Amino acid sequence: MSKIDAIILAGAPAGADLNPTEPSKSRAMVDIGGKSMLGWVVDALRASPSIGRIAAVGDVSADGPDMVIEPGDSLVSNIKLGIDALKSDGNVLIVSSDIPLITPEAIEDFLERAVRLDVDFAFPIIPKAHCVKHYPELHRTYLKTGDGVFTGGNLMLASRSFFEHSWDAIAKAYSARKHVIGLARMIGLSVLLRVIIAQIIPQVLRISMLERAVSRMLDAKVAAVVSAYPEIGEDVDKPSDLEVVRRILGS
C-alpha cells in the first residue's frame, strides 16, 4: 500500500468546560500527560507505516506535522484547506484531533480494510461491545441495527477526486446534520424512519441500507469499516472524558 497523507482537524475550540482559563484555545492543545491531544494523535500517525505527510488544520502548534494550516470557518472548509495544501493525488486520511487514545495499530487496521474495499469514501464503525469492554468509563452514543450496535469512529478515508466531486453534497450534509427535516430530504425519509424505529426494533435497519443511503446522498461509493479498535471512537469532548483519558494515559 502506498503512503497516505493525513489531515488532522484541529479547528474546534476547547470551550469553557475543557479549558476554563482559555476557552477559545483549540481543543487539540488541551494537555494530557504533558502532551497536547494533538501531540498524541500526531505521534500515532508518525508511527504508522502507511502514513505519508501530515497536515494539521487549526490554530495549533506541535512537533511532528509537516505543515500547520490556519483554520477556516467550518469543518468542511478545514478539510478543503488541508486537501488543497497537501495536493495529494490518491487517498487522504482525515483524523479528528480529539482522539488521544488512538494507536498506530488502529490506524493501520482501518487503512488496510478501507483500501481493500476500493470505495470513494470509507468510515469506521465500532461495535459497542468493544467500547464497553476496553473503556467502560467513557460513554458513547450508539446506533442499534440488525447487524449490531455501533458507534462511529473519528477517521475517514477518501480520495481527492471524491472531495472535488462532492464538495457541495458534503457541505449540505454537514449543514443538515442537526436538522431532521433537512437530513430526511438528503438520506430519504424511509431511511430516517428506519433509524428511529431501529432503536426499538433493530432488525429494520441494516448497515448496508445506511451505506446505500449515504452513497446516494454523496453520489459516490461509500462503505463502513467495522473496527475492533475503540480508540478511534473515544473522542474527548467533555470534562468526564478528559478526566478518564488523563488517568488512562498516565497524567
XYZ file of N, CA and C in Angstrom:
753
model
N 0.852 -1.193 0.000
C 0.000 0.000 0.000
C 0.891 1.248 0.000
N 0.613 2.167 -0.916
C 1.405 3.392 -0.973
C 1.072 4.293 0.212
N 1.974 5.221 0.469
C 1.787 6.122 1.608
C 0.527 6.982 1.431
N -0.141 7.228 2.518
C -1.371 8.016 2.510
C -1.167 9.258 3.367
N -1.420 10.415 2.804
C -1.313 11.656 3.577
C -2.478 11.783 4.552
N -2.222 12.470 5.652
C -3.246 12.620 6.698
C -3.503 14.094 7.001
N -4.755 14.397 7.237
C -5.165 15.747 7.654
C -5.785 15.642 9.041
N -5.221 16.376 9.983
C -5.770 16.392 11.335
C -6.629 17.642 11.496
N -7.883 17.431 11.837
C -8.803 18.556 12.023
C -8.700 19.046 13.460
N -8.157 20.260 13.620
C -7.880 20.789 14.957
C -8.432 22.200 15.111
N -9.532 22.471 14.451
C -10.058 23.823 14.461
C -11.040 24.136 15.576
N -11.538 23.095 16.254
C -12.578 23.332 17.263
C -11.991 23.927 18.544
N -12.648 24.917 19.123
C -12.171 25.466 20.399
C -12.473 24.512 21.551
N -11.670 24.639 22.607
C -11.853 23.749 23.758
C -13.164 24.023 24.485
N -13.525 25.282 24.573
C -14.715 25.645 25.346
C -14.396 25.747 26.832
N -15.291 26.365 27.545
C -15.064 26.615 28.974
C -15.022 25.337 29.807
N -15.693 24.296 29.349
C -15.710 23.054 30.123
C -14.342 22.361 30.121
N -13.673 22.362 28.979
C -12.390 21.671 28.874
C -11.207 22.580 29.195
N -11.367 23.865 28.972
C -10.277 24.797 29.269
C -10.860 26.099 29.806
N -11.200 26.132 31.108
C -11.878 27.300 31.688
C -11.086 28.593 31.563
N -9.759 28.514 31.571
C -8.956 29.741 31.528
C -8.778 30.271 30.108
N -8.799 29.374 29.118
C -8.634 29.795 27.725
C -9.622 29.025 26.841
N -10.919 29.310 26.981
C -11.930 28.520 26.257
C -11.849 28.611 24.741
N -11.283 29.716 24.230
C -11.208 29.867 22.771
C -10.005 29.143 22.176
N -9.107 28.697 23.029
C -7.921 27.978 22.549
C -8.351 26.633 21.956
N -7.632 26.149 20.971
C -8.003 24.906 20.300
C -8.102 23.745 21.282
N -9.149 22.945 21.110
C -9.301 21.734 21.920
C -8.096 20.806 21.747
N -7.524 20.845 20.578
C -6.373 19.980 20.289
C -5.183 20.273 21.186
N -5.137 21.475 21.775
C -3.993 21.854 22.593
C -4.199 21.563 24.066
N -5.319 20.983 24.448
C -5.538 20.604 25.850
C -4.493 19.566 26.257
N -3.894 19.791 27.408
C -2.799 18.933 27.866
C -3.315 17.620 28.466
N -2.658 16.548 28.040
C -2.930 15.232 28.623
C -1.584 14.565 28.875
N -1.202 14.461 30.119
C 0.065 13.811 30.457
C 1.288 14.543 29.938
N 1.251 15.862 29.918
C 2.392 16.623 29.455
C 2.496 16.738 27.940
N 1.477 16.319 27.244
C 1.458 16.390 25.788
C 0.060 16.826 25.352
N -0.011 17.617 24.320
C -1.333 18.037 23.843
C -2.061 16.855 23.214
N -3.406 16.980 23.133
C -4.172 15.936 22.435
C -3.655 15.786 21.011
N -3.344 16.914 20.392
C -2.807 16.872 19.036
C -1.516 16.065 18.991
N -0.663 16.263 19.992
C 0.609 15.548 20.035
C 0.421 14.037 20.066
N -0.576 13.572 20.829
C -0.848 12.131 20.885
C -1.262 11.603 19.512
N -2.107 12.375 18.822
C -2.595 11.947 17.505
C -1.451 11.956 16.485
N -0.639 13.022 16.514
C 0.497 13.105 15.589
C 1.459 11.943 15.805
N 1.757 11.634 17.064
C 2.698 10.540 17.350
C 2.179 9.203 16.827
N 0.873 8.973 16.969
C 0.293 7.718 16.464
C 0.388 7.662 14.937
N 0.111 8.784 14.284
C 0.213 8.824 12.824
C 1.659 8.623 12.376
N 2.592 9.283 13.055
C 4.003 9.166 12.697
C 4.504 7.728 12.844
N 3.940 6.987 13.764
C 4.366 5.602 13.988
C 3.635 4.609 13.079
N 2.761 5.108 12.228
C 2.009 4.242 11.311
C 2.763 4.144 9.985
N 3.193 2.963 9.586
C 3.999 2.819 8.376
C 3.312 3.311 7.106
N 1.997 3.324 7.065
C 1.278 3.684 5.843
C 1.067 5.183 5.676
N 1.407 5.955 6.695
C 1.136 7.398 6.644
C 2.297 8.160 6.012
N 1.957 9.068 5.103
C 2.954 9.925 4.478
C 3.041 11.257 5.198
N 2.681 12.322 4.492
C 2.754 13.651 5.109
C 1.545 13.890 6.028
N 1.752 14.784 6.984
C 0.688 15.108 7.943
C 0.469 16.617 7.939
N -0.777 17.028 7.776
C -1.139 18.448 7.868
C -2.121 18.618 9.017
N -1.865 19.579 9.869
C -2.800 19.906 10.954
C -3.489 21.221 10.600
N -4.813 21.229 10.631
C -5.580 22.434 10.303
C -6.171 22.984 11.594
N -5.634 24.098 12.048
C -6.122 24.681 13.295
C -5.122 25.686 13.825
N -5.536 26.413 14.824
C -4.644 27.370 15.476
C -3.858 26.625 16.544
N -2.873 25.842 16.073
C -2.184 24.889 16.955
C -0.684 24.899 16.696
N 0.023 24.250 17.606
C 1.454 24.021 17.415
C 1.769 22.641 17.967
N 2.674 21.955 17.302
C 3.069 20.628 17.771
C 4.263 20.160 16.977
N 5.079 19.304 17.574
C 6.162 18.684 16.836
C 5.577 17.542 16.014
N 5.964 17.465 14.785
C 5.540 16.308 14.001
C 4.815 16.592 12.711
N 3.807 17.487 12.658
C 3.124 17.733 11.382
C 4.069 18.349 10.360
N 3.874 17.999 9.099
C 4.686 18.602 8.042
C 4.245 20.029 7.770
N 3.015 20.318 8.077
C 2.518 21.677 7.891
C 1.355 21.942 8.849
N 1.241 23.194 9.275
C 0.108 23.637 10.084
C -0.608 24.725 9.292
N -1.918 24.578 9.155
C -2.701 25.454 8.285
C -3.723 26.224 9.109
N -3.810 27.504 8.836
C -4.814 28.332 9.523
C -6.214 27.790 9.232
N -7.047 27.667 10.250
C -8.375 27.065 10.026
C -9.347 28.010 9.335
N -10.380 27.407 8.719
C -11.466 28.174 8.139
C -12.613 28.293 9.129
N -13.816 28.462 8.606
C -14.947 28.707 9.490
C -15.828 27.483 9.729
N -15.427 26.327 9.211
C -16.227 25.127 9.430
C -15.365 23.884 9.238
N -15.890 22.761 9.667
C -15.175 21.504 9.492
C -14.956 21.214 8.008
N -15.977 21.477 7.196
C -15.861 21.207 5.767
C -14.781 22.077 5.134
N -14.768 23.356 5.494
C -13.754 24.246 4.911
C -12.358 23.846 5.376
N -12.243 23.312 6.591
C -10.929 22.885 7.075
C -10.430 21.649 6.315
N -11.339 20.745 5.979
C -10.940 19.595 5.155
C -10.435 20.101 3.801
N -11.170 21.037 3.225
C -10.774 21.573 1.911
C -9.418 22.254 1.991
N -9.179 23.019 3.056
C -7.891 23.699 3.208
C -6.757 22.680 3.296
N -6.987 21.599 4.033
C -5.963 20.568 4.168
C -5.665 19.878 2.851
N -6.707 19.539 2.117
C -6.525 18.855 0.832
C -5.819 19.762 -0.173
N -6.224 21.026 -0.217
C -5.584 21.969 -1.138
C -4.106 22.144 -0.806
N -3.785 22.143 0.479
C -2.385 22.341 0.885
C -1.530 21.118 0.572
N -2.072 19.933 0.814
C -1.295 18.713 0.586
C -1.167 18.370 -0.903
N -2.207 18.712 -1.673
C -2.206 18.393 -3.120
C -1.945 16.905 -3.358
N -2.521 16.055 -2.520
C -2.330 14.604 -2.650
C -3.051 14.093 -3.895
N -2.455 13.121 -4.554
C -3.077 12.547 -5.743
C -4.073 11.437 -5.393
N -3.773 10.651 -4.378
C -4.592 9.487 -4.061
C -5.499 9.716 -2.875
N -5.596 8.688 -2.053
C -6.452 8.773 -0.877
C -5.859 9.682 0.192
N -6.752 10.251 0.987
C -6.355 11.091 2.119
C -7.085 10.584 3.360
N -6.344 10.499 4.457
C -6.958 10.106 5.729
C -7.291 11.365 6.514
N -8.551 11.486 6.906
C -8.984 12.614 7.731
C -9.113 12.109 9.167
N -8.508 12.836 10.105
C -8.475 12.415 11.510
C -8.882 13.589 12.390
N -9.722 13.350 13.361
C -10.019 14.426 14.309
C -8.894 14.478 15.351
N -8.720 15.645 15.935
C -7.577 15.847 16.845
C -7.897 15.486 18.285
N -9.117 15.080 18.559
C -9.518 14.861 19.952
C -9.659 13.383 20.302
N -8.818 12.546 19.665
C -8.836 11.107 19.980
C -7.425 10.680 20.420
N -6.982 11.151 21.594
C -5.598 10.904 22.029
C -5.289 9.440 22.330
N -6.304 8.603 22.437
C -6.054 7.184 22.689
C -5.692 6.423 21.423
N -5.781 7.062 20.298
C -5.557 6.374 19.018
C -4.147 5.771 18.971
N -4.042 4.637 18.299
C -2.766 3.920 18.219
C -2.401 3.670 16.751
N -1.123 3.438 16.486
C -0.727 3.081 15.109
C -1.432 1.815 14.633
N -1.638 0.865 15.521
C -2.305 -0.385 15.137
C -3.736 -0.123 14.664
N -4.434 0.770 15.354
C -5.813 1.100 14.969
C -5.842 1.781 13.604
N -4.878 2.663 13.368
C -4.809 3.369 12.082
C -4.509 2.383 10.955
N -3.513 1.526 11.163
C -3.133 0.574 10.123
C -4.276 -0.394 9.811
N -4.945 -0.849 10.841
C -6.065 -1.776 10.637
C -7.160 -1.121 9.802
N -7.507 0.124 10.137
C -8.558 0.815 9.376
C -8.123 1.026 7.929
N -6.894 1.491 7.734
C -6.439 1.762 6.371
C -6.430 0.495 5.523
N -5.938 -0.583 6.106
C -5.870 -1.839 5.350
C -7.266 -2.281 4.908
N -8.219 -2.222 5.817
C -9.583 -2.649 5.484
C -10.254 -1.678 4.508
N -10.029 -0.388 4.722
C -10.694 0.621 3.890
C -10.170 0.589 2.459
N -8.861 0.492 2.295
C -8.275 0.463 0.949
C -8.758 -0.759 0.186
N -8.872 -1.873 0.896
C -9.300 -3.119 0.254
C -10.723 -3.017 -0.300
N -11.546 -2.169 0.264
C -12.930 -2.021 -0.195
C -13.027 -1.329 -1.551
N -11.996 -0.533 -1.879
C -11.963 0.172 -3.162
C -13.225 1.018 -3.364
N -13.517 1.859 -2.392
C -14.665 2.762 -2.484
C -14.162 4.208 -2.499
N -15.094 5.131 -2.733
C -14.708 6.549 -2.761
C -14.519 7.112 -1.363
N -15.279 6.562 -0.423
C -15.288 7.139 0.930
C -15.563 6.020 1.930
N -14.672 5.845 2.882
C -14.844 4.803 3.899
C -14.750 5.418 5.290
N -15.590 4.918 6.167
C -15.592 5.436 7.542
C -15.731 4.258 8.506
N -15.162 4.376 9.720
C -15.211 3.251 10.653
C -16.435 3.279 11.561
N -16.893 2.085 11.894
C -17.886 1.930 12.952
C -17.349 0.880 13.925
N -17.652 1.049 15.199
C -17.070 0.204 16.234
C -18.179 -0.451 17.044
N -18.149 -1.759 17.186
C -19.177 -2.425 17.997
C -19.150 -1.926 19.448
N -20.334 -1.741 19.989
C -20.445 -1.264 21.372
C -19.701 -2.174 22.342
N -19.736 -3.484 22.069
C -19.100 -4.436 22.994
C -17.625 -4.130 23.172
N -16.949 -3.710 22.096
C -15.516 -3.391 22.194
C -15.297 -2.133 23.029
N -16.165 -1.144 22.826
C -16.016 0.103 23.588
C -16.222 -0.141 25.077
N -17.274 -0.859 25.390
C -17.606 -1.104 26.800
C -16.552 -1.977 27.467
N -16.028 -2.945 26.723
C -15.020 -3.848 27.289
C -13.727 -3.100 27.634
N -13.268 -2.242 26.717
C -11.961 -1.601 26.885
C -12.042 -0.278 27.635
N -13.125 0.467 27.444
C -13.225 1.791 28.070
C -14.619 1.974 28.680
N -14.928 1.216 29.735
C -16.273 1.267 30.316
C -16.639 2.627 30.915
N -15.625 3.433 31.248
C -15.918 4.736 31.860
C -16.192 5.823 30.813
N -15.897 5.538 29.570
C -16.151 6.522 28.519
C -17.484 6.191 27.854
N -18.346 7.170 27.789
C -19.709 6.921 27.307
C -19.885 7.478 25.901
N -20.377 6.631 25.008
C -20.559 6.980 23.624
C -22.043 6.938 23.255
N -22.371 7.519 22.112
C -23.710 7.402 21.548
C -23.700 6.246 20.561
N -24.688 5.372 20.683
C -24.711 4.165 19.852
C -25.955 4.127 18.970
N -25.809 3.396 17.867
C -26.921 3.181 16.940
C -27.205 1.683 16.878
N -28.459 1.335 17.140
C -28.856 -0.074 17.053
C -29.195 -0.398 15.602
N -28.710 -1.536 15.127
C -29.039 -2.009 13.784
C -29.229 -3.525 13.841
N -29.710 -4.066 12.737
C -29.845 -5.519 12.658
C -28.511 -6.232 12.595
N -27.429 -5.482 12.361
C -26.083 -6.065 12.299
C -25.322 -5.905 13.610
N -25.923 -5.222 14.571
C -25.257 -4.988 15.847
C -25.448 -3.559 16.304
N -24.842 -3.242 17.432
C -24.915 -1.890 17.993
C -23.536 -1.249 17.813
N -23.520 -0.075 17.191
C -22.247 0.530 16.803
C -22.186 2.004 17.225
N -20.929 2.475 17.330
C -20.675 3.909 17.408
C -19.758 4.269 16.254
N -19.682 5.541 15.941
C -18.850 5.967 14.822
C -17.431 6.258 15.254
N -16.493 6.093 14.335
C -15.108 6.445 14.595
C -14.785 7.815 14.030
N -13.636 8.328 14.397
C -13.265 9.689 14.011
C -12.149 9.707 12.964
N -12.243 8.777 12.039
C -11.355 8.731 10.877
C -12.228 8.637 9.632
N -11.692 9.028 8.503
C -12.338 8.698 7.241
C -11.285 8.721 6.155
N -11.459 7.827 5.219
C -10.526 7.732 4.099
C -11.289 8.034 2.818
N -10.767 8.954 2.039
C -11.430 9.314 0.783
C -10.382 9.823 -0.187
N -10.743 9.789 -1.440
C -9.815 10.262 -2.462
C -9.998 11.763 -2.676
N -8.945 12.380 -3.196
C -9.043 13.803 -3.531
C -10.147 14.030 -4.558
N -10.269 13.103 -5.522
C -11.295 13.264 -6.561
C -12.696 13.192 -5.964
N -12.864 12.354 -4.924
C -14.167 12.290 -4.264
C -14.540 13.656 -3.673
N -13.593 14.248 -2.964
C -13.900 15.543 -2.349
C -14.196 16.592 -3.422
N -13.387 16.605 -4.480
C -13.602 17.607 -5.523
C -14.968 17.425 -6.189
N -15.397 16.168 -6.321
C -16.679 15.860 -6.952
C -17.863 16.154 -6.023
N -17.640 16.026 -4.723
C -18.769 16.002 -3.782
C -18.790 17.156 -2.792
N -18.006 18.218 -3.037
C -17.959 19.299 -2.046
C -19.346 19.829 -1.698
N -20.165 20.075 -2.707
C -21.487 20.659 -2.441
C -22.337 19.721 -1.583
N -22.331 18.429 -1.943
C -23.125 17.459 -1.176
C -22.603 17.323 0.249
N -21.277 17.346 0.402
C -20.689 17.240 1.745
C -21.104 18.444 2.589
N -21.026 19.627 1.974
C -21.386 20.848 2.708
C -22.863 20.832 3.100
N -23.734 20.372 2.191
C -25.168 20.311 2.503
C -25.434 19.298 3.620
N -24.762 18.151 3.540
C -24.951 17.124 4.571
C -24.479 17.627 5.924
N -23.358 18.339 5.927
C -22.827 18.877 7.190
C -23.791 19.905 7.779
N -24.350 20.739 6.909
C -25.292 21.757 7.390
C -26.578 21.130 7.914
N -26.991 20.006 7.309
C -28.274 19.388 7.652
C -28.182 18.394 8.799
N -26.960 18.175 9.314
C -26.772 17.039 10.237
C -27.597 17.151 11.513
N -27.961 18.368 11.919
C -28.727 18.536 13.156
C -30.161 18.969 12.902
N -30.581 18.899 11.635
C -31.942 19.297 11.286
C -32.653 18.096 10.668
N -33.611 17.561 11.376
C -34.231 16.305 10.987
C -34.847 16.380 9.596
N -35.573 17.471 9.304
C -36.247 17.576 8.003
C -35.217 17.645 6.873
N -34.207 18.476 7.069
C -33.169 18.588 6.048
C -32.436 17.279 5.839
N -32.170 16.592 6.942
C -31.469 15.308 6.852
C -32.338 14.274 6.140
N -33.647 14.302 6.444
C -34.571 13.360 5.800
C -34.608 13.573 4.298
N -34.563 14.845 3.886
C -34.559 15.134 2.455
C -33.320 14.551 1.779
N -32.216 14.544 2.507
C -30.965 14.098 1.889
C -30.821 12.578 1.895
N -31.098 11.941 3.017
C -30.876 10.484 3.071
C -32.146 9.706 2.761
N -33.285 10.394 2.705
C -34.550 9.729 2.434
C -35.334 9.515 3.720
N -36.620 9.847 3.653
C -37.453 9.740 4.849
C -37.547 8.301 5.348
N -37.620 7.340 4.423
C -37.766 5.942 4.847
C -36.550 5.479 5.637
N -35.366 5.913 5.212
C -34.152 5.523 5.941
C -34.132 6.182 7.318
N -34.514 7.449 7.345
C -34.526 8.147 8.629
C -35.503 7.488 9.601
N -36.676 7.092 9.086
C -37.651 6.405 9.946
C -37.099 5.065 10.441
N -36.382 4.373 9.570
C -35.782 3.107 9.988
C -34.755 3.326 11.106
N -33.997 4.412 10.987
C -33.009 4.729 12.036
C -33.718 4.917 13.378
N -34.848 5.596 13.344
C -35.595 5.863 14.584
C -36.219 4.578 15.125
N -36.894 3.846 14.241
C -37.585 2.617 14.681
C -36.581 1.561 15.148
N -35.389 1.563 14.536
C -34.391 0.543 14.874
C -33.935 0.623 16.328
N -34.143 1.757 16.947
C -33.728 1.854 18.352
C -34.652 1.023 19.248
N -35.811 0.607 18.668
C -36.731 -0.301 19.372
C -36.710 -1.685 18.706
N -36.703 -1.660 17.363
C -36.684 -2.920 16.592
C -35.454 -2.885 15.677
N -34.290 -3.294 16.147
C -33.044 -3.139 15.376
C -33.071 -3.802 14.006
N -33.870 -4.866 13.837
C -33.840 -5.626 12.583
C -34.310 -4.818 11.371
N -34.975 -3.683 11.594
C -35.479 -2.919 10.446
C -34.378 -2.121 9.753
N -33.214 -2.062 10.377
C -32.126 -1.249 9.810
C -30.873 -2.097 9.657
N -30.293 -2.092 8.473
C -29.036 -2.794 8.234
C -27.957 -1.780 7.834
N -26.731 -2.129 8.121
C -25.631 -1.234 7.757
C -25.611 -0.984 6.246
N -25.925 -2.009 5.476
C -25.922 -1.853 4.024
C -26.935 -0.803 3.567
N -28.066 -0.665 4.289
C -29.050 0.364 3.953
C -28.453 1.761 4.142
N -27.727 1.930 5.242
C -27.115 3.232 5.501
C -26.031 3.533 4.465
N -25.269 2.509 4.110
C -24.227 2.713 3.088
C -24.853 3.161 1.770
N -25.954 2.520 1.378
C -26.601 2.904 0.108
C -27.180 4.314 0.196
N -27.745 4.655 1.350
C -28.347 5.988 1.509
C -27.280 7.077 1.427
N -26.161 6.854 2.091
C -25.092 7.861 2.055
C -24.457 7.908 0.664
N -24.378 6.755 0.016
C -23.840 6.731 -1.351
C -24.707 7.572 -2.284
N -26.026 7.420 -2.143
C -26.942 8.236 -2.965
C -26.767 9.713 -2.649
N -26.668 10.007 -1.359
C -26.581 11.400 -0.920
C -25.324 12.077 -1.470
N -24.212 11.330 -1.482
C -22.935 11.912 -1.898
C -22.580 11.575 -3.341
N -23.464 10.800 -4.008
C -23.199 10.380 -5.384
C -21.819 9.742 -5.493
N -21.571 8.763 -4.616
C -20.263 8.112 -4.550
C -20.429 6.736 -3.916
N -19.391 5.903 -4.065
C -19.398 4.599 -3.407
C -18.891 4.775 -1.973
N -19.780 4.483 -1.024
C -19.468 4.698 0.399
C -19.604 3.376 1.143
N -18.686 3.107 2.050
C -18.764 1.865 2.822
C -18.279 2.083 4.250
N -18.865 1.320 5.153
C -18.435 1.342 6.552
C -17.401 0.240 6.774
N -16.465 0.526 7.659
C -15.437 -0.441 8.049
C -15.647 -0.769 9.516
N -15.960 -2.012 9.799
C -16.143 -2.404 11.203
C -14.760 -2.576 11.834
N -14.502 -1.773 12.849
C -13.193 -1.777 13.505
C -13.304 -2.350 14.912
N -12.285 -3.104 15.303
C -12.240 -3.659 16.659
C -11.447 -2.751 17.600
N -11.128 -1.536 17.128
C -10.307 -0.606 17.919
C -11.162 0.571 18.410
N -11.650 0.510 19.629
C -12.481 1.608 20.130
C -11.712 2.917 20.281
N -10.392 2.852 20.266
C -9.581 4.070 20.427
C -9.906 5.128 19.368
N -10.345 4.698 18.196
C -10.631 5.669 17.137
C -12.001 6.320 17.307
N -12.771 5.848 18.284
C -14.081 6.445 18.509
C -14.198 7.202 19.820
N -13.171 7.068 20.665
C -13.261 7.666 22.002
C -12.744 9.101 21.983
N -13.577 10.014 21.498
C -13.164 11.410 21.463
C -13.360 12.076 22.818
N -12.567 13.106 23.057
C -12.604 13.839 24.326
C -13.295 15.171 24.082
N -14.568 15.251 24.460
C -15.290 16.496 24.235
C -16.032 16.979 25.476
N -15.784 16.357 26.600
C -16.376 16.839 27.855
C -15.449 16.517 29.030
N -15.599 17.219 30.140
C -14.666 17.049 31.270
C -14.563 15.606 31.757
N -15.672 14.869 31.769
C -15.606 13.486 32.254
C -14.719 12.637 31.333
N -14.778 12.880 30.019
C -13.883 12.175 29.087
C -12.432 12.525 29.393
N -12.192 13.822 29.591
C -10.819 14.290 29.826
C -10.233 13.669 31.088
N -11.038 13.607 32.121
C -10.578 13.033 33.390
C -10.184 11.560 33.206
N -11.024 10.816 32.511
C -10.749 9.385 32.306
C -9.513 9.179 31.434
N -9.432 9.945 30.332
C -8.309 9.765 29.404
C -6.995 10.174 30.062
N -7.019 11.228 30.859
C -5.793 11.600 31.578
C -5.342 10.475 32.502
N -6.292 9.808 33.114
C -5.942 8.690 34.002
C -5.367 7.517 33.194
N -5.968 7.253 32.043
C -5.508 6.140 31.201
C -4.100 6.404 30.669
N -3.851 7.642 30.264
C -2.561 7.959 29.648
C -1.507 8.349 30.675
N -1.873 8.249 31.936
C -0.862 8.361 32.991
C -0.486 9.735 33.436
N -1.366 10.717 33.305
C -1.041 12.051 33.811
C -1.500 12.211 35.252
